[in-house]
mmCIF file of C-alpha atoms in Angstrom:
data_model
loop_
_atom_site.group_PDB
_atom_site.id
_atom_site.type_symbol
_atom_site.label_atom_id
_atom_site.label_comp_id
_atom_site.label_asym_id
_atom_site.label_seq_id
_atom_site.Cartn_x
_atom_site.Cartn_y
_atom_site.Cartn_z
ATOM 1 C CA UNK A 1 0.000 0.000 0.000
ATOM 2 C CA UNK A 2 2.890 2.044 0.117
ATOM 3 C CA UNK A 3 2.754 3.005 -3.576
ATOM 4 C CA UNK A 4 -0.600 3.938 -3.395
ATOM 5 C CA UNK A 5 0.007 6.618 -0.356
ATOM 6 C CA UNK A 6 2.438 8.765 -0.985
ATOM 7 C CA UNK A 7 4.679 9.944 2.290
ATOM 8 C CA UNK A 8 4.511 13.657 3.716
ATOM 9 C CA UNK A 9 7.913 14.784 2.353
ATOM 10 C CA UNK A 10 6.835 13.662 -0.626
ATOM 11 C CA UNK A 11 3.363 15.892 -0.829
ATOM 12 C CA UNK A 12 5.450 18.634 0.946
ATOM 13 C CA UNK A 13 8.327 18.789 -1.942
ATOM 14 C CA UNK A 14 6.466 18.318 -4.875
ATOM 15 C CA UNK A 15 3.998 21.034 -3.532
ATOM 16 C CA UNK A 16 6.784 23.087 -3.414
ATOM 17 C CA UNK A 17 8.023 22.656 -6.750
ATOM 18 C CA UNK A 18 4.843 22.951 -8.023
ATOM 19 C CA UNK A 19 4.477 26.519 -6.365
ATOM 20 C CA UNK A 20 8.187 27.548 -8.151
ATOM 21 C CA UNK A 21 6.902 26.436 -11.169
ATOM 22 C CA UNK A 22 3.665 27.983 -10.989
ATOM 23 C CA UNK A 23 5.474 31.551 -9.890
ATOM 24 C CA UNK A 24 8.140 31.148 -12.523
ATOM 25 C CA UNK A 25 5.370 30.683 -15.109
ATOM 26 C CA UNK A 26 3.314 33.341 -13.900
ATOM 27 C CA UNK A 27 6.131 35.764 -13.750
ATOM 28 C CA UNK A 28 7.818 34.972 -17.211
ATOM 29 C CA UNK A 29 5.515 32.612 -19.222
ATOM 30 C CA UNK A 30 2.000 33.380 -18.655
ATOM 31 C CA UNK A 31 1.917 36.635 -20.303
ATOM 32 C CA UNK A 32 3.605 35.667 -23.643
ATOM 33 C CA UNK A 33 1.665 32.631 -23.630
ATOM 34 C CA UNK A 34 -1.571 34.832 -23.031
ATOM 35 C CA UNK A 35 -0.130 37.779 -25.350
ATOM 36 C CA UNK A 36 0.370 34.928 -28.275
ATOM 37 C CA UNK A 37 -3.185 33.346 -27.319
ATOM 38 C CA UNK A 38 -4.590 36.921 -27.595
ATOM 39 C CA UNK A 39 -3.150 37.556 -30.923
ATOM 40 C CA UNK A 40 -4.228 34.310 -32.281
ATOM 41 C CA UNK A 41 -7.368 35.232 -31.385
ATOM 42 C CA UNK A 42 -7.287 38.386 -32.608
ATOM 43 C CA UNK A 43 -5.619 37.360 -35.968
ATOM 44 C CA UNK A 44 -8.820 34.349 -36.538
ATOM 45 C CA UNK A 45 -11.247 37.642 -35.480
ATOM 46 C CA UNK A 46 -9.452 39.412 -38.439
ATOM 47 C CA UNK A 47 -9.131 36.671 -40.795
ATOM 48 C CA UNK A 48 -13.077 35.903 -40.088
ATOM 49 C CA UNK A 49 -13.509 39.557 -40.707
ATOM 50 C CA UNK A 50 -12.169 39.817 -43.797
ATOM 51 C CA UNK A 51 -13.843 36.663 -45.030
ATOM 52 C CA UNK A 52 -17.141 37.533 -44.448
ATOM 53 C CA UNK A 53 -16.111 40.974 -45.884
ATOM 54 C CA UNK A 54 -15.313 38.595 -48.735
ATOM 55 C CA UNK A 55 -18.054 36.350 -49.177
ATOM 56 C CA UNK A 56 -20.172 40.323 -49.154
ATOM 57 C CA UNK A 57 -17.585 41.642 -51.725
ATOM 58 C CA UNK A 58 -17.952 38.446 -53.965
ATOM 59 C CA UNK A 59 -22.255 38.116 -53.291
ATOM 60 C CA UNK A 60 -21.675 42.112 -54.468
ATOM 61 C CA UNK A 61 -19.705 41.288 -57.012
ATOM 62 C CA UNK A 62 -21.850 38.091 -58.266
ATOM 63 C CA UNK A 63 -25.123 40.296 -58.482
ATOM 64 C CA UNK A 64 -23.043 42.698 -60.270
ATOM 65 C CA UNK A 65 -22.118 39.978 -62.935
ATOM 66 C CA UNK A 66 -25.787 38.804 -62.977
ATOM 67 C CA UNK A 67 -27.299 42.169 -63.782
ATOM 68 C CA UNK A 68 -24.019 43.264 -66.502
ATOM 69 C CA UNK A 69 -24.799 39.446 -67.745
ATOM 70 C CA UNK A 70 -28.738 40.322 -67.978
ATOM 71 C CA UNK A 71 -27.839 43.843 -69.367
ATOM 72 C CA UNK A 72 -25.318 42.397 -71.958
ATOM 73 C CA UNK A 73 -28.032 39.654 -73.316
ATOM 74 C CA UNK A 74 -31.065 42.494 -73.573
ATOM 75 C CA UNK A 75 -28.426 44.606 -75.307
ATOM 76 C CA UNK A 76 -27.623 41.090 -77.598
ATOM 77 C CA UNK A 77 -31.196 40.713 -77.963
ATOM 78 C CA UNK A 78 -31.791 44.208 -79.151
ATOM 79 C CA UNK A 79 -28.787 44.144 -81.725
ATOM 80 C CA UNK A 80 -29.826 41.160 -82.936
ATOM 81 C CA UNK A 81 -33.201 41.914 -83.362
ATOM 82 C CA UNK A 82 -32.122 45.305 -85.498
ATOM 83 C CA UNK A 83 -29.839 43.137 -87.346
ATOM 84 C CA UNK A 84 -32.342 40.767 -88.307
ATOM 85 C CA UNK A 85 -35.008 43.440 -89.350
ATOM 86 C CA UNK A 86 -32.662 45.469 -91.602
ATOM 87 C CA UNK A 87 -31.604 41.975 -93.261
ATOM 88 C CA UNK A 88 -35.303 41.983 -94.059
ATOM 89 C CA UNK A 89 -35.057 44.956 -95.332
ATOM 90 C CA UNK A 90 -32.740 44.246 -97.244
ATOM 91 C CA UNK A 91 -33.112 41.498 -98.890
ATOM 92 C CA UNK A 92 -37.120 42.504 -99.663
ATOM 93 C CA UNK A 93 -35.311 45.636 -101.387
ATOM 94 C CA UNK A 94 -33.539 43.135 -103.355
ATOM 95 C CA UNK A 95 -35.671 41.172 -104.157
ATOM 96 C CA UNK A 96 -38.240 44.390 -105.060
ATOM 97 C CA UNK A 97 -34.882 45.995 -107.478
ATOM 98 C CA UNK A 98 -34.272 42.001 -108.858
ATOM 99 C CA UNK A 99 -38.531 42.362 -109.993
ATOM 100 C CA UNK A 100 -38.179 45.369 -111.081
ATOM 101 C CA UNK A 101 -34.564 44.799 -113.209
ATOM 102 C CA UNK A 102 -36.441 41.415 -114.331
ATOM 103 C CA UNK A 103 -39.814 42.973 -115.457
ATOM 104 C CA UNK A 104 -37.651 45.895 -117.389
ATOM 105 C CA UNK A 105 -35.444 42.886 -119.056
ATOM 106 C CA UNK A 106 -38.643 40.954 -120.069
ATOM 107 C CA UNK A 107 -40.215 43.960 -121.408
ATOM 108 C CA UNK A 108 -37.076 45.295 -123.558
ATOM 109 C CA UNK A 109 -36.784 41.263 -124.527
ATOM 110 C CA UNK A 110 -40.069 41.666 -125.665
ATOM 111 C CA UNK A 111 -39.673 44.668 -127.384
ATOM 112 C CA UNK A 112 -36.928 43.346 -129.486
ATOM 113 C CA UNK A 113 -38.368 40.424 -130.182
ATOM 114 C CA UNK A 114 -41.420 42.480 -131.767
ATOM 115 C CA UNK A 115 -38.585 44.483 -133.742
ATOM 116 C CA UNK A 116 -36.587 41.253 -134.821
ATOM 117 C CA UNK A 117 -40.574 40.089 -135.706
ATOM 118 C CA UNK A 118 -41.696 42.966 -137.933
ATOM 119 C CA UNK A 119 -38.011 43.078 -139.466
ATOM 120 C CA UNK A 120 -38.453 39.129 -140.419
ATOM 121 C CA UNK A 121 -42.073 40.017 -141.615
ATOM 122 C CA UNK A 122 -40.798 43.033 -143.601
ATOM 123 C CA UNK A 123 -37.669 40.494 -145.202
ATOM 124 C CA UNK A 124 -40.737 38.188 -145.967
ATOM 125 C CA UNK A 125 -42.973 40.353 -147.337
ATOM 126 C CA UNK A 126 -39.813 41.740 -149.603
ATOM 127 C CA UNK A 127 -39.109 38.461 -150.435
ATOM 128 C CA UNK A 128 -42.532 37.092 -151.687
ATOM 129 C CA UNK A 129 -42.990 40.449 -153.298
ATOM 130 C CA UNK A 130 -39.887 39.881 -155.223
ATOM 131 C CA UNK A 131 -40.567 36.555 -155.818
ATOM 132 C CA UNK A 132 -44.203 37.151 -157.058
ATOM 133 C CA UNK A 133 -42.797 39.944 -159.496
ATOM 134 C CA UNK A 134 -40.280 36.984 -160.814
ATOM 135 C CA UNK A 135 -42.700 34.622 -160.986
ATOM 136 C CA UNK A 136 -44.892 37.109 -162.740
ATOM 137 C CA UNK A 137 -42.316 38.115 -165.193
ATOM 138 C CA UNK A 138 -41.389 34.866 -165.882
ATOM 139 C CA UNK A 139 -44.924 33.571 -166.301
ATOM 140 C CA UNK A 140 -45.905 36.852 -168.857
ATOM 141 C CA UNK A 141 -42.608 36.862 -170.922
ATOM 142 C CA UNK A 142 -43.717 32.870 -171.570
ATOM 143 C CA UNK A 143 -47.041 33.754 -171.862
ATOM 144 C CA UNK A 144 -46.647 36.659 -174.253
ATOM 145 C CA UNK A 145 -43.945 34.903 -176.674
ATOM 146 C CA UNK A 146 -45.989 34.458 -178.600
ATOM 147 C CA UNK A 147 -47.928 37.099 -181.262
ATOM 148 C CA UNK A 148 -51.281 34.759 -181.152
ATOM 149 C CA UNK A 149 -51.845 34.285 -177.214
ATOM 150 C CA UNK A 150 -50.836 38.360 -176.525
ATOM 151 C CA UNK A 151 -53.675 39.130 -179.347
ATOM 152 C CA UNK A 152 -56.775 36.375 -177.586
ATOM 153 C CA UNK A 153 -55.448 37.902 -174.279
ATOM 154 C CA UNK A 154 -56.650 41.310 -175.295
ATOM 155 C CA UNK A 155 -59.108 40.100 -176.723
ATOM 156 C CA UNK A 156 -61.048 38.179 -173.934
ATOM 157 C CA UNK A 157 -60.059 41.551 -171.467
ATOM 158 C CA UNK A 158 -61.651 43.787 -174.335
ATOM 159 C CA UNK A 159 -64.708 41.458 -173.823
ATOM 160 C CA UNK A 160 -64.879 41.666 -169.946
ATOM 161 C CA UNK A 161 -64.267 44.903 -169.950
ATOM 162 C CA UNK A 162 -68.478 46.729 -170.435
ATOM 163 C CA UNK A 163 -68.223 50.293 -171.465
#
């Protein structure tokens, strides 16, 4: 039982050192051991400061990004909508001057082709007319060679001929 009760000189000394100890701590120890606990503390205080000033800066700064974001697409949408209505406009003004060369290319086609027409009528015309008179010519100079036929001619014209 010895062990487990310890003797008087025992308590007495160890008390003792434990009072030196305790003195020399408080004297020398405890107050950079308290100053370095109170700066740690201070420094997380800080550091928790800052990140909740953070965490505002960046909610701050992610609304800001949503509403340039929201600005940026109505101002896409707007642009895009202008760019789509003067590409209508556009291309209905081409296709309107594309009619309106097209109509004036049929028309002077058309015209031409009446000209090239009433030229090719004219040429025929010419033509038959000539070839009538040939045929004519011909027909009369056979007609007339001789004396007998030009005399019964005149007379059968004399004859239908009522004065």
């Amino acid at each position: 039982m010895e062990l487990v009760t310890p003797e008087i000189g025992l308590v007495f000394w160890t008390t003792v050192s434990f009072l030196i100890l305790f003195f020399l701590l408080a004297k020398f120890a405890w107050k950079p051991i308290m100053g370095a606990i109170d700066d740690r503390e201070r420094s997380i205080e800080d550091a928790l400061l800052k990140a909740a000033a953070a965490k505002d800066e960046m909610a701050r700064l992610t609304n800001e990004n949503e509403s340039l974001l929201k600005d940026a697409r109505a101002e896409r949408d707007l642009i895009l909508l202008e760019a789509r209505k003067l590409k209508d406009h556009i291309v209905s003004e081409a296709k309107e001057a594309a009619q309106k060369e097209g109509a004036r290319q049929i028309e002077l086609a058309r015209i031409e082709i009446n000209n090239q027409k009433n030229i090719a009528m004219a040429d025929v015309k010419n033509q038959v007319s000539a070839l009538s008179i040939e045929i004519a010519e011909k027909i009369l100079r056979k007609q007339f060679e001789d004396q007998g036929k030009q005399d019964a001619l005149v007379a059968d014209l004399l004859k239908e001929v009522k004065l």
